[in-house]
Short mmCIF file of C-alpha atoms in Angstrom, two decimals:
data_model
loop_
_atom_site.label_atom_id
_atom_site.label_comp_id
_atom_site.label_asym_id
_atom_site.label_seq_id
_atom_site.Cartn_x
_atom_site.Cartn_y
_atom_site.Cartn_z
CA UNK A 1 43.09 -5.59 4.72
CA UNK A 2 41.10 -4.90 7.86
CA UNK A 3 39.90 -8.11 9.58
CA UNK A 4 36.29 -8.93 9.01
CA UNK A 5 34.05 -7.92 11.91
CA UNK A 6 30.46 -7.26 12.81
CA UNK A 7 28.89 -3.84 12.23
CA UNK A 8 28.85 -1.48 15.19
CA UNK A 9 26.14 0.91 13.97
CA UNK A 10 23.40 0.86 11.33
CA UNK A 11 20.76 3.37 10.24
CA UNK A 12 17.34 2.03 9.19
CA UNK A 13 15.21 4.38 7.06
CA UNK A 14 11.51 3.80 6.59
CA UNK A 15 8.28 5.18 7.89
CA UNK A 16 4.78 6.41 7.32
CA UNK A 17 2.88 3.16 7.00
CA UNK A 18 2.96 -0.19 8.77
CA UNK A 19 4.22 -1.67 5.50
CA UNK A 20 7.51 0.20 6.01
CA UNK A 21 7.72 0.21 9.81
CA UNK A 22 6.98 -3.48 10.45
CA UNK A 23 9.88 -4.90 8.38
CA UNK A 24 12.16 -2.17 9.74
CA UNK A 25 11.45 -3.30 13.30
CA UNK A 26 11.77 -6.97 12.33
CA UNK A 27 15.24 -6.31 10.92
CA UNK A 28 16.22 -4.21 13.94
CA UNK A 29 15.26 -7.08 16.24
CA UNK A 30 17.14 -9.64 14.11
CA UNK A 31 20.29 -7.50 14.08
CA UNK A 32 20.10 -6.92 17.82
CA UNK A 33 19.68 -10.66 18.47
CA UNK A 34 22.88 -11.49 16.60
CA UNK A 35 24.82 -8.34 17.64
CA UNK A 36 23.66 -7.37 21.16
CA UNK A 37 25.95 -4.31 21.29
CA UNK A 38 24.98 -3.01 17.85
CA UNK A 39 23.78 0.59 17.72
CA UNK A 40 20.50 0.67 15.80
CA UNK A 41 19.13 4.07 14.78
CA UNK A 42 15.89 4.55 12.86
CA UNK A 43 15.10 7.45 10.58
CA UNK A 44 11.50 8.59 10.26
CA UNK A 45 9.04 11.46 10.30
CA UNK A 46 7.09 12.95 13.17
CA UNK A 47 3.80 12.19 11.40
CA UNK A 48 4.30 8.47 10.72
CA UNK A 49 3.62 5.36 12.76
CA UNK A 50 7.32 5.11 13.49
CA UNK A 51 7.08 8.10 15.84
CA UNK A 52 5.19 5.84 18.26
CA UNK A 53 6.30 2.31 17.37
CA UNK A 54 10.07 2.71 17.12
CA UNK A 55 10.69 4.27 20.57
CA UNK A 56 8.21 1.79 22.09
CA UNK A 57 10.44 -1.04 20.81
CA UNK A 58 13.47 0.58 22.43
CA UNK A 59 15.27 2.00 19.40
CA UNK A 60 16.62 5.51 18.87
CA UNK A 61 14.58 7.52 16.33
CA UNK A 62 15.84 10.54 14.39
CA UNK A 63 13.49 12.73 12.37
CA UNK A 64 13.72 14.13 8.87
CA UNK A 65 11.24 16.55 7.28
CA UNK A 66 8.57 14.84 5.20
CA UNK A 67 9.16 15.61 1.52
CA UNK A 68 6.32 14.33 -0.71
CA UNK A 69 7.02 14.43 -4.42
CA UNK A 70 4.36 16.54 -6.20
CA UNK A 71 2.69 14.70 -9.07
CA UNK A 72 1.83 17.82 -11.05
CA UNK A 73 3.15 21.41 -11.43
CA UNK A 74 2.43 23.45 -8.32
CA UNK A 75 4.01 25.68 -5.68
CA UNK A 76 5.04 22.52 -3.85
CA UNK A 77 7.13 21.53 -6.87
CA UNK A 78 8.96 24.89 -6.70
CA UNK A 79 9.65 24.32 -3.00
CA UNK A 80 10.93 20.77 -3.57
CA UNK A 81 14.68 21.50 -3.91
CA UNK A 82 14.83 23.39 -0.62
CA UNK A 83 12.76 20.83 1.22
CA UNK A 84 14.78 17.94 -0.17
CA UNK A 85 18.06 19.60 0.83
CA UNK A 86 16.80 20.01 4.38
CA UNK A 87 15.80 16.35 4.51
CA UNK A 88 19.13 15.17 3.07
CA UNK A 89 21.00 17.34 5.57
CA UNK A 90 18.98 15.84 8.44
CA UNK A 91 19.61 12.31 7.17
CA UNK A 92 23.31 13.06 6.80
CA UNK A 93 23.48 14.37 10.35
CA UNK A 94 21.87 11.14 11.59
CA UNK A 95 24.46 9.07 9.70
CA UNK A 96 27.35 11.15 11.04
CA UNK A 97 26.16 11.32 14.64
CA UNK A 98 25.34 7.59 14.85
CA UNK A 99 28.48 6.51 13.00
CA UNK A 100 26.33 4.30 10.78
CA UNK A 101 28.34 1.85 8.69
CA UNK A 102 25.32 0.74 6.63
CA UNK A 103 22.09 2.49 5.68
CA UNK A 104 19.09 0.22 5.14
CA UNK A 105 16.05 1.68 3.38
CA UNK A 106 12.51 0.35 3.13
CA UNK A 107 11.11 3.01 0.79
CA UNK A 108 8.79 5.92 1.40
CA UNK A 109 9.41 9.59 2.13
CA UNK A 110 12.29 8.95 4.52
CA UNK A 111 14.39 6.72 2.30
CA UNK A 112 15.19 9.09 -0.58
CA UNK A 113 17.11 11.60 1.60
CA UNK A 114 18.77 8.70 3.43
CA UNK A 115 19.99 7.19 0.15
CA UNK A 116 21.28 10.53 -1.11
CA UNK A 117 23.09 11.28 2.15
CA UNK A 118 24.62 7.79 2.28
CA UNK A 119 25.81 8.01 -1.30
CA UNK A 120 27.61 11.28 -0.60
CA UNK A 121 29.41 9.63 2.33
CA UNK A 122 30.11 6.37 0.49
CA UNK A 123 28.19 4.47 3.14
CA UNK A 124 26.84 1.15 1.77
CA UNK A 125 23.11 1.05 1.05
CA UNK A 126 20.91 -2.02 1.46
CA UNK A 127 17.33 -1.82 0.16
CA UNK A 128 14.24 -3.88 0.92
CA UNK A 129 11.13 -3.46 -1.23
CA UNK A 130 7.93 -4.78 0.32
CA UNK A 131 5.50 -4.54 -2.60
CA UNK A 132 5.27 -6.11 -6.02
CA UNK A 133 5.65 -2.69 -7.65
CA UNK A 134 8.66 -0.76 -6.36
CA UNK A 135 8.17 2.82 -5.22
CA UNK A 136 10.09 5.81 -6.50
CA UNK A 137 12.51 5.96 -3.55
CA UNK A 138 13.67 2.37 -3.95
CA UNK A 139 13.87 2.62 -7.72
CA UNK A 140 16.22 5.56 -7.21
CA UNK A 141 18.23 4.00 -4.41
CA UNK A 142 18.72 0.71 -6.24
CA UNK A 143 21.06 2.51 -8.65
CA UNK A 144 23.66 2.87 -5.89
CA UNK A 145 22.78 0.02 -3.53
CA UNK A 146 25.22 -2.67 -2.44
CA UNK A 147 22.31 -5.11 -2.10
CA UNK A 148 18.63 -5.04 -3.06
CA UNK A 149 16.10 -7.48 -1.60
CA UNK A 150 12.43 -7.94 -2.45
CA UNK A 151 9.43 -9.61 -0.92
CA UNK A 152 8.00 -10.94 -4.18
CA UNK A 153 9.68 -12.64 -7.12
CA UNK A 154 7.81 -10.47 -9.61
CA UNK A 155 9.24 -7.18 -8.29
CA UNK A 156 11.49 -5.53 -10.85
CA UNK A 157 14.50 -3.75 -9.33
CA UNK A 158 18.09 -3.66 -10.48
CA UNK A 159 20.17 -6.46 -8.95
CA UNK A 160 17.32 -7.64 -6.70
CA UNK A 161 17.04 -10.99 -4.98
CA UNK A 162 13.85 -12.31 -3.40
CA UNK A 163 14.10 -13.02 0.30
CA UNK A 164 10.49 -12.47 1.44
CA UNK A 165 9.20 -10.05 4.06
CA UNK A 166 11.01 -9.60 7.39
CA UNK A 167 8.40 -10.54 9.98
CA UNK A 168 7.99 -10.23 13.72
CA UNK A 169 9.92 -13.02 15.43
CA UNK A 170 6.78 -14.19 17.25
CA UNK A 171 5.06 -14.80 13.91
CA UNK A 172 8.06 -16.10 11.96
CA UNK A 173 8.74 -18.80 14.56
CA UNK A 174 5.10 -19.71 15.28
CA UNK A 175 4.17 -23.38 15.58
CA UNK A 176 0.39 -23.15 15.11
CA UNK A 177 -0.37 -26.72 16.12
CA UNK A 178 1.69 -26.53 19.30
CA UNK A 179 0.02 -23.31 20.45
CA UNK A 180 -3.52 -23.92 19.28
CA UNK A 181 -4.99 -24.86 22.66
CA UNK A 182 -3.37 -21.86 24.35
CA UNK A 183 -4.62 -19.58 21.57
CA UNK A 184 -8.20 -20.81 21.67
CA UNK A 185 -8.32 -20.36 25.44
CA UNK A 186 -6.85 -16.86 25.14
CA UNK A 187 -9.72 -15.71 22.91
CA UNK A 188 -12.48 -17.74 24.56
CA UNK A 189 -12.95 -20.09 21.59
CA UNK A 190 -13.83 -23.77 21.59
CA UNK A 191 -11.35 -26.53 20.66
CA UNK A 192 -13.73 -28.70 18.65
CA UNK A 193 -14.84 -26.15 16.02
CA UNK A 194 -13.26 -24.70 12.88
CA UNK A 195 -12.09 -21.13 13.44
CA UNK A 196 -12.39 -18.24 10.99
CA UNK A 197 -10.22 -15.19 11.58
CA UNK A 198 -11.42 -11.90 10.09
CA UNK A 199 -9.01 -8.98 10.08
CA UNK A 200 -8.67 -5.73 8.18
CA UNK A 201 -5.52 -4.67 9.99
CA UNK A 202 -5.16 -2.15 12.80
CA UNK A 203 -7.58 0.28 11.10
CA UNK A 204 -10.11 -2.40 10.21
CA UNK A 205 -11.89 -2.81 6.87
CA UNK A 206 -15.46 -1.60 6.63
CA UNK A 207 -16.43 -4.01 3.86
CA UNK A 208 -15.22 -7.01 5.86
CA UNK A 209 -16.86 -5.73 9.04
CA UNK A 210 -20.24 -5.06 7.43
CA UNK A 211 -20.40 -8.30 5.45
CA UNK A 212 -19.44 -10.59 8.32
CA UNK A 213 -21.63 -8.72 10.79
CA UNK A 214 -24.58 -9.54 8.54
CA UNK A 215 -23.75 -13.27 8.79
CA UNK A 216 -23.07 -13.71 12.50
CA UNK A 217 -26.08 -15.97 13.00
CA UNK A 218 -25.46 -18.02 9.83
CA UNK A 219 -21.85 -18.71 10.75
CA UNK A 220 -22.72 -19.57 14.33
CA UNK A 221 -25.51 -21.98 13.31
CA UNK A 222 -23.14 -23.62 10.82
CA UNK A 223 -20.72 -24.38 13.65
CA UNK A 224 -18.00 -22.01 12.41
CA UNK A 225 -16.56 -19.94 15.25
CA UNK A 226 -15.19 -16.52 14.38
CA UNK A 227 -12.49 -14.28 15.78
CA UNK A 228 -13.25 -10.88 14.24
CA UNK A 229 -10.64 -8.12 14.62
CA UNK A 230 -12.64 -5.04 13.63
CA UNK A 231 -10.13 -2.22 14.11
CA UNK A 232 -10.13 0.27 16.97
CA UNK A 233 -13.50 1.90 17.57
CA UNK A 234 -15.31 -0.35 15.07
CA UNK A 235 -16.49 -3.10 17.39
CA UNK A 236 -20.14 -4.23 17.27
CA UNK A 237 -22.34 -6.28 19.60
CA UNK A 238 -23.22 -9.85 18.61
CA UNK A 239 -25.84 -12.35 19.64
CA UNK A 240 -25.34 -15.99 18.72
CA UNK A 241 -28.10 -18.61 18.80
CA UNK A 242 -28.27 -21.08 21.67
CA UNK A 243 -25.85 -23.94 21.03
CA UNK A 244 -24.19 -22.05 18.18
CA UNK A 245 -20.49 -21.44 17.70
CA UNK A 246 -18.86 -18.44 19.41
CA UNK A 247 -18.43 -15.17 17.52
CA UNK A 248 -15.75 -13.14 19.29
CA UNK A 249 -15.29 -9.47 18.40
CA UNK A 250 -12.13 -7.61 19.43
CA UNK A 251 -10.98 -4.16 18.27
CA UNK A 252 -7.32 -5.11 18.14
CA UNK A 253 -5.20 -8.24 18.65
CA UNK A 254 -1.91 -7.42 20.32
CA UNK A 255 -1.03 -11.13 20.25
CA UNK A 256 -1.55 -11.70 16.53
CA UNK A 257 0.52 -14.86 16.63
CA UNK A 258 -2.12 -16.36 18.92
CA UNK A 259 -4.88 -15.26 16.54
CA UNK A 260 -3.09 -17.16 13.77
CA UNK A 261 -2.55 -20.20 16.00
CA UNK A 262 -6.27 -20.36 16.77
CA UNK A 263 -7.35 -20.15 13.13
CA UNK A 264 -8.03 -22.53 10.25
CA UNK A 265 -9.02 -19.92 7.65
CA UNK A 266 -8.59 -16.15 7.34
CA UNK A 267 -10.52 -13.37 5.63
CA UNK A 268 -8.27 -10.35 5.18
CA UNK A 269 -7.12 -7.49 3.03
CA UNK A 270 -4.04 -8.21 0.93
CA UNK A 271 -1.38 -5.87 2.25
CA UNK A 272 2.10 -7.24 1.66
CA UNK A 273 2.76 -7.82 5.35
CA UNK A 274 -0.53 -9.68 5.81
CA UNK A 275 0.07 -11.94 2.80
CA UNK A 276 3.58 -12.74 3.98
CA UNK A 277 2.56 -13.46 7.57
CA UNK A 278 -0.19 -15.82 6.41
CA UNK A 279 2.11 -17.75 4.07
CA UNK A 280 4.85 -17.91 6.71
CA UNK A 281 2.50 -19.58 9.20
CA UNK A 282 0.71 -21.65 6.55
CA UNK A 283 -2.81 -20.25 6.77
CA UNK A 284 -5.27 -20.38 3.84
CA UNK A 285 -7.02 -17.11 3.22
CA UNK A 286 -9.73 -15.30 1.36
CA UNK A 287 -8.06 -12.09 0.19
CA UNK A 288 -10.27 -9.06 -0.42
CA UNK A 289 -7.90 -6.41 -1.84
CA UNK A 290 -8.43 -2.78 -0.94
CA UNK A 291 -9.92 -1.25 -4.12
CA UNK A 292 -7.70 1.83 -4.27
CA UNK A 293 -4.39 2.87 -5.79
CA UNK A 294 -2.79 0.89 -8.60
CA UNK A 295 -4.16 -2.53 -7.69
CA UNK A 296 -1.13 -3.21 -5.51
CA UNK A 297 -2.96 -5.44 -3.03
CA UNK A 298 -4.33 -7.65 -5.79
CA UNK A 299 -0.76 -8.13 -7.05
CA UNK A 300 0.47 -8.91 -3.53
CA UNK A 301 -1.89 -11.87 -3.29
CA UNK A 302 -1.53 -13.09 -6.87
CA UNK A 303 1.35 -15.51 -6.24
CA UNK A 304 -0.24 -17.36 -3.32
CA UNK A 305 -3.64 -17.43 -5.06
CA UNK A 306 -2.06 -18.88 -8.21
CA UNK A 307 -0.39 -21.56 -6.07
CA UNK A 308 -3.72 -22.55 -4.50
CA UNK A 309 -3.08 -21.12 -1.05
CA UNK A 310 -5.84 -18.51 -1.17
CA UNK A 311 -8.85 -17.11 -2.93
CA UNK A 312 -9.15 -13.61 -4.37
CA UNK A 313 -12.48 -11.77 -4.11
CA UNK A 314 -13.17 -8.25 -5.34
CA UNK A 315 -14.22 -5.84 -2.62
CA UNK A 316 -17.62 -5.24 -4.24
CA UNK A 317 -18.20 -8.99 -4.60
CA UNK A 318 -17.54 -9.76 -0.93
CA UNK A 319 -21.20 -9.73 0.15
CA UNK A 320 -23.35 -11.71 2.59
CA UNK A 321 -24.50 -13.83 -0.36
CA UNK A 322 -20.86 -14.69 -1.17
CA UNK A 323 -20.37 -15.76 2.43
CA UNK A 324 -23.35 -18.10 2.14
CA UNK A 325 -22.35 -19.56 -1.22
CA UNK A 326 -18.56 -19.76 -0.87
CA UNK A 327 -17.17 -19.02 2.58
CA UNK A 328 -19.40 -21.28 4.65
CA UNK A 329 -18.71 -24.40 2.53
CA UNK A 330 -14.98 -23.64 2.48
CA UNK A 331 -14.77 -23.21 6.26
CA UNK A 332 -16.27 -26.69 6.72
CA UNK A 333 -14.09 -28.41 4.09
CA UNK A 334 -11.12 -29.66 6.12
CA UNK A 335 -9.51 -31.47 3.19
CA UNK A 336 -9.54 -28.38 0.98
CA UNK A 337 -8.29 -26.18 3.81
CA UNK A 338 -5.44 -28.61 4.43
CA UNK A 339 -4.37 -28.48 0.79
CA UNK A 340 -4.59 -24.68 0.74
CA UNK A 341 -2.57 -24.44 3.95
CA UNK A 342 0.21 -26.58 2.46
CA UNK A 343 0.26 -24.47 -0.70
CA UNK A 344 0.46 -21.25 1.32
CA UNK A 345 3.21 -22.60 3.57
CA UNK A 346 5.30 -23.63 0.56
CA UNK A 347 5.58 -19.94 -0.40
CA UNK A 348 6.31 -18.68 3.11
CA UNK A 349 9.67 -17.12 3.99
CA UNK A 350 9.80 -17.13 7.80
CA UNK A 351 13.56 -16.43 7.87
CA UNK A 352 13.48 -13.25 5.75
CA UNK A 353 14.57 -11.11 8.73
CA UNK A 354 17.73 -13.18 9.08
CA UNK A 355 18.33 -13.12 5.32
CA UNK A 356 18.15 -9.32 5.30
CA UNK A 357 20.42 -9.16 8.35
CA UNK A 358 22.92 -11.26 6.38
CA UNK A 359 22.93 -8.64 3.62
CA UNK A 360 23.55 -5.89 6.17
CA UNK A 361 26.46 -7.81 7.68
CA UNK A 362 27.93 -8.45 4.22
CA UNK A 363 27.66 -4.76 3.32
CA UNK A 364 29.41 -3.72 6.55
CA UNK A 365 32.19 -6.25 6.08
CA UNK A 366 32.66 -5.21 2.47
CA UNK A 367 33.16 -1.62 3.55
CA UNK A 368 35.64 -2.53 6.29
CA UNK A 369 37.69 -4.72 3.95
CA UNK A 370 38.34 -1.84 1.53
#
């Protein structure tokens, strides 16, 4: 038996969208905190967000060719075997060159070749699935994985355990009450008013932007101050009535933990990362799912809505009239907001990054003990 020890190198595979890259970076940070000398290598594509975000965080990034799976017969389907082989070869080279002892996949285009290459080398695989409905890559990889973790209890994957979503350390450890004054001052908001945060993510959400823009004056006159994160290039000018509450528009919030600390209620899309951040910090929310795909965002919010920590509103129903009839009364109802906040917080998993790091450590130790 080889003595148990910490891993020396891991490969993290996931890219394309923030839903894959954000938990990858959260895990990388958690592993580096507990193992300062650990070699962390990320696997991604040149087209995804990871190409910018991973090097900016200080981690090595290796590229694999993007291999989308065609949904219908086409020339792309005929080219698939060759493209997949090239991607698996690139993933295998990254494993060999980094000396990775564990491969961790988050789904998406990058993960399938990483899982196949790891399986060939008998390198342990750990999987994290962010969404309620698992994607093709993670459904495949779960057949060979040492450990499978999910964000939501309703996700169906072989051998899975729910740990929640690995989150940025600044959000996972946020004490909203302790940082509220600092946060309000940072955004130019007033301490004596309820604060509504509106965010559609880094790209913004046109429905949220248009609806709230039409109710700037109504919100301000009602005494509800707003921090509206519109998305880059989607800012708009505002005029509030004399004596009314502030309405602050920013294109992007690079200190999102402060935006949460300043807020009492949130209007947002229902991406998995957003839902998990809001439950982790205990914020009630009005979720307006993006009306595309397979209804994934609606499913993401279903658990917290059922528990009483949020409201679910169809995109088409989120209108200025809905703001008048529902949002304004809710923003002023401190008792109801308090109950919703407690319900949301009860579902939060702020230590998911550490839980996933535990699975990585266990996989590495299991391999070394063979």
